[in-house]
CSV table of C-alpha atoms in Angstrom, one decimal:
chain,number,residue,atom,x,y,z
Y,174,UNK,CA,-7.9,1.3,-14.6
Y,175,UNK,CA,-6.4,2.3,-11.7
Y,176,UNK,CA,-3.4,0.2,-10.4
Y,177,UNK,CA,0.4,-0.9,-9.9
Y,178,UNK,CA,2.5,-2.2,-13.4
Y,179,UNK,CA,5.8,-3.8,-13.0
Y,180,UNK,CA,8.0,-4.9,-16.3
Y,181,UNK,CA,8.9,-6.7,-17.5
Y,182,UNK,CA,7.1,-9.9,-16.4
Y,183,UNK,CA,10.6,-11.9,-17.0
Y,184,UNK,CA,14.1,-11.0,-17.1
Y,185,UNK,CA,17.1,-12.8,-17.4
Y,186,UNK,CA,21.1,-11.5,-16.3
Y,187,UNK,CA,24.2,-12.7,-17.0
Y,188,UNK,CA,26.3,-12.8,-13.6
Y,189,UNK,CA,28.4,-9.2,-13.3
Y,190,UNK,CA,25.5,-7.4,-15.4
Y,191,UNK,CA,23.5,-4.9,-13.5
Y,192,UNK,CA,19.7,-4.6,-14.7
Y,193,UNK,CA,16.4,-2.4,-13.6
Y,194,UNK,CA,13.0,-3.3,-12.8
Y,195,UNK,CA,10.2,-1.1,-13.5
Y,196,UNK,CA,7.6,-0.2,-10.9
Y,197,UNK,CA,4.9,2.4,-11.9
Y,198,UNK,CA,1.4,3.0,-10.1
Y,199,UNK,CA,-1.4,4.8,-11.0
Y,200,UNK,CA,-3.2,5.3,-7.6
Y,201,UNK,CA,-1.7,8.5,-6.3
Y,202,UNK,CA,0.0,6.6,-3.3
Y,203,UNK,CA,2.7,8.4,-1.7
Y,204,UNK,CA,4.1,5.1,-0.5
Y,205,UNK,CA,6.2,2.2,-2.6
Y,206,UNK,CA,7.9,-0.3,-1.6
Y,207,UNK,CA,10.3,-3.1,-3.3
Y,208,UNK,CA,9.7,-7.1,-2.0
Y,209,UNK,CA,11.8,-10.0,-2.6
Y,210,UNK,CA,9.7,-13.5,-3.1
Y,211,UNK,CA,11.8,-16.5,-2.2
Y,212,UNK,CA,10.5,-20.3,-2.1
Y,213,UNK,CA,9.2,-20.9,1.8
Y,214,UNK,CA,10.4,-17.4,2.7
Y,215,UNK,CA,7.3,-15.0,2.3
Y,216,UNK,CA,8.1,-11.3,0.8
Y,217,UNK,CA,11.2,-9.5,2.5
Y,218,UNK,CA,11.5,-5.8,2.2
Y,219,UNK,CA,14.3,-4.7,0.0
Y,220,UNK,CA,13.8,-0.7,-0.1
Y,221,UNK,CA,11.0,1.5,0.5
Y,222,UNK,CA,9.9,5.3,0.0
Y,223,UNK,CA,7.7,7.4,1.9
Y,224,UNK,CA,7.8,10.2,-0.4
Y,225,UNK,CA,9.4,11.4,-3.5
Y,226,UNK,CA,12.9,12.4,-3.7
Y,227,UNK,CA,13.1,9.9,-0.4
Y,228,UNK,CA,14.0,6.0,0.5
Y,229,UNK,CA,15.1,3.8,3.0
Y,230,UNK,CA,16.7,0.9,3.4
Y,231,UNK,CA,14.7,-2.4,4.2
Y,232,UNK,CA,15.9,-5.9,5.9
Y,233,UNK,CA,17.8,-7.0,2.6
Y,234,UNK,CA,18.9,-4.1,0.6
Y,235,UNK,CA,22.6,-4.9,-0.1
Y,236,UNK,CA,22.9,-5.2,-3.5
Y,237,UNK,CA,20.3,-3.4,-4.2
Y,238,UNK,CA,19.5,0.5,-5.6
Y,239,UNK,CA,16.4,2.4,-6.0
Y,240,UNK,CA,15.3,6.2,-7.1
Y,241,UNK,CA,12.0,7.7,-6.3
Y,242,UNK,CA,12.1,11.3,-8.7
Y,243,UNK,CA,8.5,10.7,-9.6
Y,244,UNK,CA,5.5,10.1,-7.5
Y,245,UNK,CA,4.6,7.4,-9.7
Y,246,UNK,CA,7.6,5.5,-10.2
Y,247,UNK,CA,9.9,3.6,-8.4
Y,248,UNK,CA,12.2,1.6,-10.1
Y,249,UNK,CA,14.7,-1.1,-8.3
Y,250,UNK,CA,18.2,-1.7,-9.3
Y,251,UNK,CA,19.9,-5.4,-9.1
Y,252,UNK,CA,23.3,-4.5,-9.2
Y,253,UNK,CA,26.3,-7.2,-9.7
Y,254,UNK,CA,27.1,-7.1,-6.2
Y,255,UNK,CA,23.8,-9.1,-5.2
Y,256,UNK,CA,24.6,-12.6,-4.7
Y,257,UNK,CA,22.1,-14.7,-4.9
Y,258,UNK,CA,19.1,-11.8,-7.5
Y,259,UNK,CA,17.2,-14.8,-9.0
Y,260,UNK,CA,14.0,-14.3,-7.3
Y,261,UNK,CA,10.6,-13.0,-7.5
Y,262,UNK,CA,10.3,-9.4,-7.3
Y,263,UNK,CA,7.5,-7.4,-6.2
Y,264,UNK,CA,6.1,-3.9,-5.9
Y,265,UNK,CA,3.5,-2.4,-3.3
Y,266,UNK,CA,2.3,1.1,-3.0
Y,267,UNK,CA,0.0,2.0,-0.5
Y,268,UNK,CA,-1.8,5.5,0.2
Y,269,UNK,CA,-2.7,7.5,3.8
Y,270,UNK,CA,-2.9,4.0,5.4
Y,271,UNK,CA,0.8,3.5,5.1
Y,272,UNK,CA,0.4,-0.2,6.2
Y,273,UNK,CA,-2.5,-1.3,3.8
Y,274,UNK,CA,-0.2,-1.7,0.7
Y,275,UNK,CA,-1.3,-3.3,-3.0
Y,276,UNK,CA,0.8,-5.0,-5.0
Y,277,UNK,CA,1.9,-5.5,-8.9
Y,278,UNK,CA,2.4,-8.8,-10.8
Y,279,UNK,CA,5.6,-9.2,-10.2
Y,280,UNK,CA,9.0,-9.5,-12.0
Y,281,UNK,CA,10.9,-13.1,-12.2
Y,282,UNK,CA,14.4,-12.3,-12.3
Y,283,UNK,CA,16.9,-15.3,-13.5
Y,284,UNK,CA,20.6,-15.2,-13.5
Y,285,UNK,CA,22.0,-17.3,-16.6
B,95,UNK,CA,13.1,-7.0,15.3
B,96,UNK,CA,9.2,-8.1,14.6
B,97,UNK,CA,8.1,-11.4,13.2
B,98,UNK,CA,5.3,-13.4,11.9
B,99,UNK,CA,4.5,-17.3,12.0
B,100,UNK,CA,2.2,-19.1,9.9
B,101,UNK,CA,1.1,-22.4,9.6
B,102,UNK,CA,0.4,-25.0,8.5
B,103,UNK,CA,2.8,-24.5,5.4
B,104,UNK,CA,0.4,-26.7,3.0
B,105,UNK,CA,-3.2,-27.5,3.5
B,106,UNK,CA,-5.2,-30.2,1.8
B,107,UNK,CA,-9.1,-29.7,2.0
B,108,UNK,CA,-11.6,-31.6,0.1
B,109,UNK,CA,-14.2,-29.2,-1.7
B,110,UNK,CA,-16.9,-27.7,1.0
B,111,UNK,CA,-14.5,-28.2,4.1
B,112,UNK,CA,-13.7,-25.4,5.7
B,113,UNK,CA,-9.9,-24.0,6.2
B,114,UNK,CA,-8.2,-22.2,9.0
B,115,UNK,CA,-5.0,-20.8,8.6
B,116,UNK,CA,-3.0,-19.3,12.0
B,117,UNK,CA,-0.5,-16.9,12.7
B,118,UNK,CA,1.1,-15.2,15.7
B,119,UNK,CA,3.5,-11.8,15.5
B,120,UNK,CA,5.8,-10.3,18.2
B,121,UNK,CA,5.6,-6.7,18.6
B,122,UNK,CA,2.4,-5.8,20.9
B,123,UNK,CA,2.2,-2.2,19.1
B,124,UNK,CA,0.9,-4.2,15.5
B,125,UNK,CA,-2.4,-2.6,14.8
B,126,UNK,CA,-3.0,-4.1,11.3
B,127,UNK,CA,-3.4,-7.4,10.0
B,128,UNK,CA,-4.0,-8.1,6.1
B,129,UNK,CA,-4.1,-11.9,4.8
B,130,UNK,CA,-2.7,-11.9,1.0
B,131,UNK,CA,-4.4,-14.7,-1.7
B,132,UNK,CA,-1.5,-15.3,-4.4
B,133,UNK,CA,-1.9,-17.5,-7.4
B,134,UNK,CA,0.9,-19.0,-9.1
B,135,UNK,CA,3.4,-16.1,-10.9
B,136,UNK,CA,0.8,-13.3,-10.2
B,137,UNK,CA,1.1,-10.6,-7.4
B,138,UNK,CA,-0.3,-11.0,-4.2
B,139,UNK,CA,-3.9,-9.6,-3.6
B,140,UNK,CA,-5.4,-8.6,-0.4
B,141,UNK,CA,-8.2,-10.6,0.7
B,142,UNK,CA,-9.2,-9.1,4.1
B,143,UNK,CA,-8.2,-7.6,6.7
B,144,UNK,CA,-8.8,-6.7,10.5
B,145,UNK,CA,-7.4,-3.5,12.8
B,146,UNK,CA,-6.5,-4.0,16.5
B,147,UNK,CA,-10.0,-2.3,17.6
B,148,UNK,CA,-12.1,-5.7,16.6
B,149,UNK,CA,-11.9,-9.2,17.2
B,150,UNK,CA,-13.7,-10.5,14.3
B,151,UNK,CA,-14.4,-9.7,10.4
B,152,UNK,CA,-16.5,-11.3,7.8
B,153,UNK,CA,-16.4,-11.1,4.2
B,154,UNK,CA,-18.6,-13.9,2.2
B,155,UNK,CA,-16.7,-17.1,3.1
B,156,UNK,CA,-13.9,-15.8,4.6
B,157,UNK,CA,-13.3,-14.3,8.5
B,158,UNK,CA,-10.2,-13.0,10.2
B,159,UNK,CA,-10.2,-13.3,14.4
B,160,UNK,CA,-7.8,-11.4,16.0
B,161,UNK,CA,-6.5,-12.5,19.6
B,162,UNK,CA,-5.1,-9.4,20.6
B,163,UNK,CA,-3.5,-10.7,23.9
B,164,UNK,CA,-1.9,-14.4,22.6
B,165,UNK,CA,-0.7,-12.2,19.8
B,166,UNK,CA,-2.4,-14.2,17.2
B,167,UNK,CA,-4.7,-14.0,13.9
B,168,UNK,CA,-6.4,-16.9,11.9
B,169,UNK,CA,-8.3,-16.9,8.6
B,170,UNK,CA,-11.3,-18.9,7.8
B,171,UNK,CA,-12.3,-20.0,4.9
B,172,UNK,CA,-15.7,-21.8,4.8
B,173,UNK,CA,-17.4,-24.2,2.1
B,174,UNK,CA,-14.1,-24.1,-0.2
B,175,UNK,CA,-14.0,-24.2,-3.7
B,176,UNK,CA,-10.9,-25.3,-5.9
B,177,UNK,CA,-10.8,-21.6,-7.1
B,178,UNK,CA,-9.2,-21.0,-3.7
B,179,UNK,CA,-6.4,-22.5,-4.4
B,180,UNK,CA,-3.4,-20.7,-4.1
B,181,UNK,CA,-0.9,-19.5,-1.2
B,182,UNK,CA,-1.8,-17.6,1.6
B,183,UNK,CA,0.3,-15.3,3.4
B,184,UNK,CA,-0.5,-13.2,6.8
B,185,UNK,CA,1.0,-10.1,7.4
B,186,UNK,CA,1.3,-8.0,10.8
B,187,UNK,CA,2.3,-3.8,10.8
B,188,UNK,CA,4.9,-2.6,12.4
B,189,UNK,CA,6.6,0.8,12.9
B,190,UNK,CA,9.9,1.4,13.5
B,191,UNK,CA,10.6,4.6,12.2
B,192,UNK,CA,7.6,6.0,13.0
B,193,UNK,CA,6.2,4.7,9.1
B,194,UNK,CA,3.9,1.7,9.2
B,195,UNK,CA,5.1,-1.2,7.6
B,196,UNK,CA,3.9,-5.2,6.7
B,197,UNK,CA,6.3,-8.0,7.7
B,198,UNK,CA,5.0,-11.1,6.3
B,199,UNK,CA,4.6,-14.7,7.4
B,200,UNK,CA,5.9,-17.9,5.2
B,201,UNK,CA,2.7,-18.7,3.6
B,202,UNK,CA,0.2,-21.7,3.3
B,203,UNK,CA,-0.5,-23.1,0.8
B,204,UNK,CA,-3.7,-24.5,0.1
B,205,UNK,CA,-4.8,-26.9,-1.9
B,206,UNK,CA,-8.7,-28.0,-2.6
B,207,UNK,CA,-9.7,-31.2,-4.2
B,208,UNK,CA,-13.2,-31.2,-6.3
């Protein structure tokens, strides 16, 4: 089945600790993106990538990382200088219709 | 920079009503409007959506009408069932850079009583 997998499904930080979230699709898009789900705040775009071996900076992307060396993968970095990461986090990928994106299931970051 | 409104924030419908949820955005170059369904700790999933070239799309129970002048987009949902339960959320494109992308509003979130 073709589609977008994100892991884990839950992950929990200690404060200081950097961690990565795994983003892979299967749909041949050239286009991924990185979301942040908040309570009452609708999805805000962290990072995104128009191409491999290329990324750019969304509205919220201090204290945040991402690599793009395979078409298929784009995994996000929480690093310690974010501070407020316990959210929902969520990756899109869309194909030749840049704007018509599909998303995974999401990863629920806590900070214990 | 470009932004999308929706509301209501929560909507209560009894089972059969129908639902309408409304949004507006700000940049006049938006030419693509998705509406999202997301159920609780899953990914959202796109439900419909409707290009600046039409006014009005139907799917089933469910219709997007696009005001292109107000700026403004509503969803429809007719004879509802509790299995539409979830949150909502309307989204409006927006380039930038010259690379289409979504900016998202709040997000409804409806509720259907059997």
């Amino acid at each position: 089945d073709g589609g977008i997998t994100q892991s884990p499904k839950y992950l929990f930080r200690k404060e200081g600790q950097n961690v990565t979230l795994s983003c892979e699709q299967n749909l041949n898009h050239d286009a991924m993106y990185w979301y942040r789900q908040d309570p009452g705040q609708g999805l805000r775009l962290i990072y995104y990538s128009q191409i491999v071996n290329d990324f750019q900076k969304g509205d919220i992307a201090e204290g945040y990382s991402v690599s793009r060396e395979k078409k298929e993968s784009f995994p996000l970095t929480v690093t310690s200088a974010q501070k407020n990461p316990t959210a929902f986090y969520l990756c899109a990928s869309s194909g030749q219709d840049a704007a018509e994106a599909f998303f995974g299931q999401g990863t629920r970051l806590t900070v214990v | 920079g470009e932004n999308v409104e929706q509301h209501p924030s929560t909507l209560s419908v009894q089972e059969g009503d129908s639902a309408v949820i409304k949004c507006t955005y700000s940049d006049s170059a938006s030419n693509y409007f998705p509406w999202y369904k997301q159920e609780l700790g899953k990914g959202p999933q796109l439900i419909i959506d409707i290009r600046s070239n039409v006014g009005e799309k139907k799917d089933q129970r469910i219709a997007v009408t696009l005001n292109k002048t107000a700026k403004h987009f509503s969803l429809h949902i007719t004879e509802t069932q509790p299995e539409d339960s979830a949150v909502y959320f309307c989204a409006a494109s927006y380039a930038n850079t010259g690379f289409q992308k979504l900016v998202f509003g709040t997000g409804t979130r409806l509720l259907v009583s059997p």
